[in-house]
Amino acid sequence: MAEPIRVVVTGAAGQIAYSLLYMIARGEVFGKDQPIVLHLLDIPPMVGVLEGVVMELADCALPLLVEVVPTTDPAVGFKDVSAAFLVGAMPRKEGMERKDLLSANVKIFRTQGQALDKFAKKDVKVLVVGNPANTNALVCSSYAPSIPRENFSAMTRLDQNRATSQIAAKLGVPISAVKNIIIWGNHSSTQYPDAGQAKVTANGTVKSVVDAINDNGYLQGSFVETVQKRGAAVIAARKMSSAMSAAKAACDHMHDWWNGTAPAQFVSMGVFSDGSYDSPKDVIFSFPVEIKNKQWKIVSGLTLSDFAKTKLSVTGKELQEEKDEALSVLDSNVSNL
């Protein structure tokens, strides 16, 4: 058996974590022969609920789960971790704008960045799930200068999975038949779900999704809108935000980061922008990436339509605004200290 790795999940008493912890502890992310020590971090009012989660994990009798460390102390939560799922954030309520979330979350992710910097392994892989995920990841990274910035990413895999599911349903094919759907930009309603590079396998032949669907009105209209607004639709129906699907997407994201992508396949991750595809530099922007040896690389040389370029410009502008706003919140916090 391999040496155990330490994995932290924040917001560990919450809805997403309730599905996520089980998936991680079963070996669906780091492999079926990788023992795990799970660190469960949450805020003091959630301690009672956290105890119940610890009991349930014990009652699952999972062979790979070596130890569970429940804590409210970031110093304990982030100690020697190799992977971090930052799920805990100020939640979004129905009718709430993302901008309202920013100032509350900036403080949370500053604290977590500082704790990662001091206590985590330097090669830790950090996945931010809590919204606004892109800007939270940016803030977190800026307070962890000793950890490479490419080790911080934001989750847009839920959007990718949502988009892939919509296309598979539209074409009447299994999910596994659709590859290389891209999410560009922010994990918000400005994101651009792009089927322009995607491939579908049907009756043994591979063709482009654009040709298979043969309806630009759909691909530029209701497809994009459905994916952009899916989170709000789930909240309206469930009276709570996406949890099971968010947990599955977090597992998919970290699994591919850890184990790599298949040849000629790419996945969407929010990562630091180098200005590719005319995106603003130094924001966390969702790109198609290929992954080898736990290192992601932005897929280059894709041809974008004018429609796509317009959409990328809109989401890029929003991310730049969010970044500027987050930095001004941080500046005012610093001057108030």
Coordinates of N, CA, C and O in Angstrom, one line a residue, residues 17-18 23-24 29 39 57 65 69 72 79-80 108 133 137 142 192 214 220 236-237 252 277 283 319-321 333:
A17 N -19.9 19.0 0.7 CA -18.9 18.1 1.4 C -19.6 16.8 1.7 O -18.9 15.7 1.7
Y18 N -20.9 16.8 2.0 CA -21.6 15.5 2.4 C -21.5 14.5 1.3 O -21.3 13.3 1.6
M23 N -16.9 10.3 -1.8 CA -16.3 10.0 -3.0 C -14.8 10.0 -2.9 O -14.1 9.1 -3.4
I24 N -14.2 11.0 -2.1 CA -12.8 11.0 -1.9 C -12.3 9.8 -1.2 O -11.3 9.1 -1.6
V29 N -10.9 9.7 -6.4 CA -10.1 10.9 -6.9 C -8.6 10.5 -7.0 O -8.0 10.6 -8.1
H39 N -8.8 15.6 6.4 CA -9.0 16.7 7.3 C -10.3 17.5 7.0 O -10.5 17.9 5.9
L57 N -18.7 8.8 8.4 CA -17.5 8.3 7.7 C -17.0 7.0 8.3 O -16.6 6.1 7.6
L65 N -9.7 4.8 4.1 CA -9.7 6.0 5.0 C -9.0 5.6 6.3 O -9.5 4.9 7.1
V69 N -9.6 13.8 10.7 CA -9.2 14.9 11.6 C -10.2 16.0 11.5 O -10.1 16.9 10.6
T72 N -11.6 23.0 13.7 CA -12.0 24.4 13.4 C -10.8 25.3 13.3 O -10.9 26.5 13.1
K79 N -2.4 21.3 7.8 CA -1.1 20.8 8.1 C -0.7 19.6 7.2 O -1.4 18.6 7.1
D80 N 0.4 19.8 6.4 CA 0.9 18.7 5.6 C 0.0 18.2 4.5 O 0.1 17.0 4.1
I108 N -12.4 35.2 4.0 CA -12.3 33.8 4.3 C -11.1 33.3 3.5 O -10.2 32.5 4.1
A133 N -15.8 31.5 -7.2 CA -14.6 30.6 -7.2 C -13.4 31.2 -7.8 O -12.3 31.1 -7.3
A137 N -10.1 32.0 -5.6 CA -8.8 31.3 -5.9 C -7.6 32.3 -6.1 O -6.5 32.1 -5.6
S142 N -2.8 34.7 -3.7 CA -2.0 35.9 -3.4 C -1.5 35.9 -1.9 O -0.5 36.6 -1.6
Y192 N -18.7 31.2 -20.9 CA -19.1 30.9 -22.3 C -18.9 29.3 -22.5 O -17.8 28.9 -22.6
N214 N -25.9 20.8 -36.0 CA -26.3 21.6 -37.2 C -27.4 22.6 -36.9 O -28.4 22.7 -37.6
Q220 N -25.6 28.9 -30.0 CA -25.3 30.2 -29.5 C -26.4 30.8 -28.7 O -26.3 31.9 -28.1
A236 N -33.7 27.4 -7.6 CA -35.1 27.7 -7.6 C -35.9 26.4 -7.3 O -37.0 26.4 -6.7
A237 N -35.4 25.3 -7.9 CA -36.2 24.0 -7.7 C -35.9 23.3 -6.3 O -36.9 22.9 -5.7
D252 N -14.0 15.1 -10.3 CA -13.5 15.0 -11.7 C -12.3 15.9 -11.9 O -11.3 15.5 -12.5
Y277 N -5.7 33.7 -25.8 CA -7.0 34.0 -26.4 C -7.5 35.4 -26.0 O -8.7 35.6 -25.8
V283 N -5.7 37.0 -14.1 CA -7.0 36.7 -13.4 C -7.1 35.2 -13.5 O -6.4 34.6 -14.3
L319 N -14.3 39.3 -14.9 CA -13.2 38.8 -14.0 C -12.2 39.9 -13.6 O -11.8 40.0 -12.5
Q320 N -11.9 40.8 -14.5 CA -11.0 41.9 -14.2 C -11.7 42.8 -13.2 O -11.1 43.3 -12.2
E321 N -13.0 43.1 -13.4 CA -13.7 43.9 -12.4 C -13.8 43.3 -11.0 O -13.6 43.9 -10.0
N333 N -9.3 46.6 4.0 CA -9.2 45.7 5.2 C -7.8 46.0 5.9 O -7.7 46.1 7.1

